[in-house]
Amino acid sequence: MQTIDLVIESEVPRTFRVASLESVFDCPIGKKQRLEWHVEVPGLDDPWSVGMIVGPSGSGKTSIMCEAYGKPITWKWPKDAALIDALAPKKDMKEVSDALGAVGLNTIPSWARPFHVLSNGEQFRATIARHFLEDERDSIVIDEFTSVVDRQVAKVASHAVQKFIRKAGKRFVAVTCHYDIIDWLQPDWVLDMATRTVEVRERRQRPSLDITMAKVPYSTWATFAPYHYMSAELHKGAQCYAAFVGDRPVCIGALLPRPISAGRDAGKRLHGLSRLVTLPDYQGLGIAFVLSDALGGMFAARGERMNTYPAHPALIASFSKNPSWSMITAPGKFKAKAKNATVQTPGSARPNAVFTYVGPRNNISL
């Protein structure tokens, strides 16, 4: 632990209005104003990854942050550059896309837009990604963390941030007046400026979300279409299933069923998952895989198969790690006309992978 003894004094100008304050509110102000804090916080030599300074406005959060870990960076964004170009131009595309995915900003069309036209939630996530990519200090510090976004966005983003920080071996200090993100950010320590005490915490499981699933009308796709990374179009014959948080559909899976004409599964039905989209406010929680696993298990219980065809690198990586799915075609490969020939044409072939469900059966009915 390091001890922070911080005193800030300021001269009080003897103006008419200051004199009026003393008179009207019967409050002797004096010649100087003095603020002081004496707190302990973990130092850079201590073992921790994620820290949090929380408390009401005016409690000294920012002053302690600057004294202990340095001032936050205020980024300037080019007016007309696409987000993907504005972020860490000297780093490779994969590193930038990984950072955006890590903070839950997986809506590919948004990557092509300038920062100033993004939503508040997207700007918040993009700013965090820039800290990850370009802030090379011992500790990344962000003041007013989650203050400008919806509280659901704040919680989901906090969970995504702490996962990335720990995976990347970085250090991060969030400064905020919001206590509701503590269980989502899972900080190793919390300095509460309301009591000026620090709590060292053990890692805990994030709060759970109650998710329900149901078959939904084709028209539900309109809510999700703007956020798909390839196309807003959807085949008219698609069957749509959604995952709900409360009464709100937050993830959709659209499938195209067709009969299998050859091979050992000839005569059975194959369900191709052609679209899998999670709303931006809920990206980073794995809801898409809760839905796809449930659908795969449901069809397996009926003796039917389910495939999915992701092209997004983050989706391919996640399906590859999921034991319930097996890759049967690698990204960027397709069947040529010659029998059993497989060729790779990165310039012309879409980088789809193909996965088939191999996990446990379940008896749900949607």
Coordinates of N, CA and C in Angstrom, one line a residue, residues 115-235:
F115 N -15.7 8.9 -35.3 CA -16.0 8.8 -33.9 C -17.2 9.7 -33.5
H116 N -17.3 10.9 -34.1 CA -18.3 11.8 -33.6 C -19.8 11.4 -34.0
V117 N -19.9 10.5 -34.9 CA -21.3 10.0 -35.3 C -21.7 8.8 -34.5
L118 N -20.8 8.2 -33.7 CA -21.2 7.0 -33.0 C -22.1 7.4 -31.8
S119 N -22.8 6.4 -31.3 CA -23.7 6.6 -30.2 C -22.8 6.8 -28.9
N120 N -23.4 7.3 -27.8 CA -22.7 7.5 -26.6 C -22.0 6.2 -26.1
G121 N -22.8 5.1 -26.2 CA -22.2 3.8 -25.8 C -21.1 3.3 -26.7
E122 N -21.2 3.6 -28.0 CA -20.1 3.2 -28.9 C -18.9 4.1 -28.7
Q123 N -19.1 5.4 -28.5 CA -18.0 6.3 -28.2 C -17.3 5.8 -26.9
F124 N -18.0 5.5 -25.9 CA -17.4 5.0 -24.6 C -16.6 3.8 -24.9
R125 N -17.1 2.8 -25.6 CA -16.3 1.6 -25.8 C -15.1 1.9 -26.7
A126 N -15.3 2.7 -27.7 CA -14.1 3.1 -28.6 C -13.0 3.8 -27.9
T127 N -13.4 4.6 -26.9 CA -12.4 5.3 -26.1 C -11.6 4.4 -25.2
I128 N -12.3 3.4 -24.7 CA -11.6 2.4 -23.8 C -10.6 1.6 -24.7
A129 N -11.1 1.2 -25.9 CA -10.2 0.5 -26.8 C -9.0 1.3 -27.2
R130 N -9.1 2.6 -27.3 CA -8.0 3.4 -27.6 C -7.0 3.4 -26.5
H131 N -7.5 3.5 -25.2 CA -6.6 3.4 -24.1 C -5.8 2.1 -24.1
F132 N -6.5 1.0 -24.4 CA -5.9 -0.3 -24.5 C -4.8 -0.3 -25.5
L133 N -5.0 0.3 -26.7 CA -4.1 0.3 -27.8 C -2.9 1.3 -27.7
E134 N -3.2 2.4 -27.1 CA -2.2 3.5 -27.2 C -1.7 4.1 -25.9
D135 N -2.4 3.7 -24.8 CA -1.9 4.2 -23.5 C -0.9 3.2 -22.9
E136 N 0.4 3.6 -22.9 CA 1.5 2.7 -22.6 C 2.0 2.9 -21.2
R137 N 1.3 3.7 -20.3 CA 1.7 3.9 -19.0 C 1.5 2.7 -18.1
D138 N 2.1 2.7 -16.9 CA 2.1 1.6 -16.0 C 0.6 1.2 -15.6
S139 N -0.2 2.3 -15.5 CA -1.6 2.0 -15.2 C -2.5 2.9 -16.1
I140 N -3.5 2.3 -16.7 CA -4.4 3.1 -17.5 C -5.5 3.6 -16.5
V141 N -5.7 4.9 -16.6 CA -6.7 5.5 -15.7 C -7.8 6.2 -16.5
I142 N -9.0 6.0 -16.1 CA -10.2 6.6 -16.8 C -11.1 7.3 -15.8
D143 N -11.2 8.6 -15.9 CA -12.0 9.3 -15.0 C -13.5 9.3 -15.5
E144 N -14.4 9.5 -14.6 CA -15.9 9.4 -14.9 C -16.2 8.2 -15.7
F145 N -15.7 7.1 -15.3 CA -15.9 5.8 -16.0 C -17.4 5.4 -15.9
T146 N -18.0 5.2 -17.1 CA -19.4 4.8 -17.3 C -20.4 5.9 -17.0
S147 N -19.9 7.2 -16.8 CA -20.8 8.2 -16.4 C -21.8 8.7 -17.5
V148 N -21.4 8.5 -18.7 CA -22.2 9.0 -19.8 C -23.0 8.0 -20.6
V149 N -23.1 6.8 -20.0 CA -23.8 5.7 -20.7 C -24.9 5.1 -19.9
D150 N -25.8 4.5 -20.5 CA -26.9 3.8 -19.9 C -26.3 2.8 -18.9
R151 N -27.0 2.5 -17.8 CA -26.5 1.7 -16.7 C -26.3 0.2 -17.2
Q152 N -27.2 -0.2 -18.1 CA -27.0 -1.6 -18.6 C -25.7 -1.7 -19.4
V153 N -25.5 -0.7 -20.3 CA -24.2 -0.6 -21.1 C -23.0 -0.5 -20.1
A154 N -23.2 0.2 -19.0 CA -22.1 0.4 -18.1 C -21.7 -1.0 -17.5
K155 N -22.7 -1.8 -17.1 CA -22.4 -3.0 -16.5 C -21.7 -4.0 -17.5
V156 N -22.3 -4.1 -18.6 CA -21.8 -5.1 -19.6 C -20.3 -4.6 -20.0
A157 N -20.1 -3.3 -20.3 CA -18.8 -2.9 -20.7 C -17.8 -3.1 -19.6
S158 N -18.2 -2.9 -18.3 CA -17.3 -3.1 -17.2 C -16.8 -4.5 -17.2
H159 N -17.7 -5.5 -17.4 CA -17.3 -6.9 -17.5 C -16.3 -7.1 -18.6
A160 N -16.6 -6.6 -19.8 CA -15.7 -6.8 -20.9 C -14.3 -6.2 -20.6
V161 N -14.3 -5.0 -20.0 CA -13.0 -4.3 -19.7 C -12.1 -5.1 -18.8
Q162 N -12.7 -5.6 -17.7 CA -11.9 -6.4 -16.8 C -11.3 -7.7 -17.4
K163 N -12.1 -8.3 -18.2 CA -11.6 -9.5 -18.9 C -10.4 -9.2 -19.8
F164 N -10.5 -8.1 -20.5 CA -9.4 -7.8 -21.4 C -8.2 -7.3 -20.7
I165 N -8.3 -6.6 -19.6 CA -7.2 -6.1 -18.8 C -6.4 -7.3 -18.3
R166 N -7.1 -8.2 -17.7 CA -6.4 -9.4 -17.1 C -5.8 -10.3 -18.1
K167 N -6.5 -10.4 -19.3 CA -5.9 -11.3 -20.3 C -4.6 -10.6 -20.9
A168 N -4.6 -9.3 -21.0 CA -3.5 -8.6 -21.6 C -2.4 -8.3 -20.7
G169 N -2.6 -8.6 -19.4 CA -1.6 -8.3 -18.4 C -1.4 -6.8 -18.1
K170 N -2.4 -6.0 -18.3 CA -2.3 -4.6 -18.0 C -2.9 -4.2 -16.7
R171 N -2.8 -3.0 -16.3 CA -3.4 -2.4 -15.1 C -4.3 -1.3 -15.4
F172 N -5.4 -1.3 -14.7 CA -6.5 -0.3 -15.0 C -7.1 0.2 -13.7
V173 N -7.3 1.5 -13.6 CA -8.0 2.2 -12.5 C -9.2 2.9 -13.0
A174 N -10.4 2.5 -12.6 CA -11.6 3.2 -12.9 C -12.0 4.2 -11.8
V175 N -12.3 5.4 -12.2 CA -12.8 6.4 -11.3 C -14.2 6.8 -11.6
T176 N -15.1 6.6 -10.6 CA -16.5 6.8 -11.0 C -17.3 7.1 -9.7
C177 N -18.5 7.6 -9.9 CA -19.4 7.8 -8.8 C -20.5 6.7 -8.8
H178 N -20.4 5.7 -9.6 CA -21.4 4.7 -9.7 C -20.9 3.4 -9.0
Y179 N -21.7 3.0 -8.0 CA -21.4 1.8 -7.2 C -22.0 0.6 -7.9
D180 N -22.9 0.8 -8.9 CA -23.6 -0.4 -9.5 C -22.7 -1.3 -10.4
I181 N -21.5 -0.8 -10.7 CA -20.7 -1.6 -11.6 C -19.6 -2.4 -10.9
I182 N -19.6 -2.3 -9.5 CA -18.5 -3.0 -8.8 C -18.5 -4.5 -9.1
D183 N -19.7 -5.1 -9.0 CA -19.7 -6.6 -9.2 C -19.5 -7.0 -10.6
W184 N -19.6 -6.0 -11.6 CA -19.3 -6.3 -13.0 C -17.9 -6.1 -13.3
L185 N -17.3 -5.0 -12.8 CA -15.9 -4.7 -13.0 C -15.0 -5.7 -12.2
Q186 N -15.4 -6.2 -11.1 CA -14.7 -7.2 -10.3 C -13.3 -6.6 -9.9
P187 N -13.2 -5.4 -9.4 CA -11.9 -4.9 -9.0 C -11.2 -5.6 -8.0
D188 N -9.9 -5.6 -8.0 CA -9.0 -6.3 -7.0 C -9.0 -5.4 -5.7
W189 N -9.3 -4.1 -5.9 CA -9.4 -3.3 -4.7 C -10.4 -2.1 -5.0
V190 N -11.0 -1.6 -4.0 CA -12.0 -0.5 -4.1 C -11.7 0.6 -3.1
L191 N -11.3 1.8 -3.5 CA -11.2 2.9 -2.5 C -12.5 3.7 -2.6
D192 N -13.2 3.7 -1.4 CA -14.5 4.4 -1.3 C -14.2 5.7 -0.7
M193 N -14.3 6.8 -1.5 CA -14.0 8.1 -0.9 C -15.0 8.6 0.0
A194 N -16.2 8.0 0.1 CA -17.2 8.4 1.0 C -16.8 8.1 2.5
T195 N -16.0 7.0 2.6 CA -15.5 6.5 3.9 C -14.0 6.6 4.0
R196 N -13.4 6.9 2.8 CA -11.9 7.0 2.7 C -11.2 5.7 3.2
T197 N -11.8 4.6 2.9 CA -11.3 3.3 3.2 C -11.1 2.5 1.9
V198 N -10.1 1.6 2.0 CA -9.9 0.7 0.8 C -10.2 -0.7 1.2
E199 N -10.9 -1.4 0.3 CA -11.3 -2.8 0.4 C -10.5 -3.6 -0.6
V200 N -9.7 -4.6 -0.1 CA -9.1 -5.5 -1.0 C -10.0 -6.7 -1.2
R201 N -10.4 -7.0 -2.5 CA -11.4 -8.0 -2.8 C -10.8 -9.2 -3.5
E202 N -11.5 -10.3 -3.3 CA -11.2 -11.5 -4.1 C -12.1 -11.5 -5.4
R203 N -11.6 -12.2 -6.4 CA -12.4 -12.3 -7.6 C -13.7 -13.0 -7.3
R204 N -14.8 -12.5 -7.9 CA -16.1 -13.1 -7.7 C -16.7 -13.4 -9.1
Q205 N -17.7 -14.2 -9.1 CA -18.4 -14.4 -10.4 C -19.3 -13.2 -10.6
R206 N -19.4 -12.8 -11.9 CA -20.2 -11.6 -12.2 C -21.7 -11.9 -11.9
P207 N -22.5 -10.9 -11.7 CA -24.0 -11.2 -11.5 C -24.5 -11.9 -12.7
S208 N -25.5 -12.7 -12.5 CA -26.1 -13.5 -13.5 C -27.2 -12.7 -14.2
L209 N -27.5 -13.1 -15.5 CA -28.6 -12.6 -16.2 C -29.6 -13.7 -16.4
D210 N -30.9 -13.4 -16.2 CA -31.9 -14.4 -16.5 C -32.3 -14.3 -18.0
I211 N -32.0 -15.3 -18.7 CA -32.2 -15.3 -20.1 C -33.3 -16.4 -20.5
T212 N -34.3 -15.9 -21.3 CA -35.3 -16.8 -21.8 C -35.2 -16.8 -23.3
M213 N -35.7 -17.9 -24.0 CA -35.5 -18.0 -25.4 C -36.9 -18.4 -26.0
A214 N -37.1 -18.0 -27.2 CA -38.4 -18.3 -27.9 C -38.3 -18.1 -29.4
K215 N -39.1 -18.8 -30.1 CA -39.2 -18.5 -31.5 C -40.0 -17.2 -31.7
V216 N -39.5 -16.4 -32.7 CA -40.1 -15.1 -32.8 C -40.4 -14.8 -34.3
P217 N -41.3 -13.9 -34.6 CA -41.7 -13.6 -36.0 C -40.6 -13.1 -36.8
Y218 N -40.6 -13.3 -38.1 CA -39.6 -12.8 -39.0 C -39.4 -11.3 -38.8
S219 N -40.4 -10.6 -38.5 CA -40.3 -9.1 -38.4 C -39.4 -8.7 -37.3
T220 N -39.1 -9.6 -36.3 CA -38.1 -9.2 -35.3 C -36.7 -8.9 -35.8
W221 N -36.4 -9.5 -37.0 CA -35.1 -9.2 -37.6 C -34.8 -7.7 -37.8
A222 N -35.9 -6.9 -38.0 CA -35.7 -5.5 -38.3 C -34.9 -4.8 -37.2
T223 N -35.2 -5.3 -35.9 CA -34.5 -4.7 -34.8 C -33.0 -5.0 -34.8
F224 N -32.6 -6.1 -35.4 CA -31.2 -6.5 -35.3 C -30.4 -6.3 -36.6
A225 N -31.1 -6.0 -37.7 CA -30.5 -5.9 -39.0 C -29.4 -4.9 -39.1
P226 N -29.5 -3.7 -38.5 CA -28.5 -2.7 -38.6 C -27.2 -3.1 -37.9
Y227 N -27.2 -4.2 -37.1 CA -26.0 -4.5 -36.3 C -25.3 -5.8 -36.9
H228 N -25.8 -6.4 -37.9 CA -25.1 -7.5 -38.5 C -23.9 -7.1 -39.2
Y229 N -22.8 -7.8 -39.1 CA -21.5 -7.4 -39.6 C -21.3 -7.6 -41.1
M230 N -22.3 -8.3 -41.8 CA -22.1 -8.6 -43.2 C -23.3 -7.9 -44.0
S231 N -24.5 -8.2 -43.6 CA -25.6 -7.7 -44.5 C -26.9 -7.6 -43.6
A232 N -27.7 -6.6 -43.9 CA -29.0 -6.5 -43.2 C -30.1 -7.3 -43.9
E233 N -29.7 -8.0 -45.0 CA -30.7 -8.8 -45.7 C -30.9 -10.2 -45.0
L234 N -32.1 -10.7 -45.0 CA -32.4 -12.0 -44.5 C -33.3 -12.8 -45.4
H235 N -33.0 -14.0 -45.7 CA -33.9 -14.8 -46.6 C -35.3 -14.9 -46.0

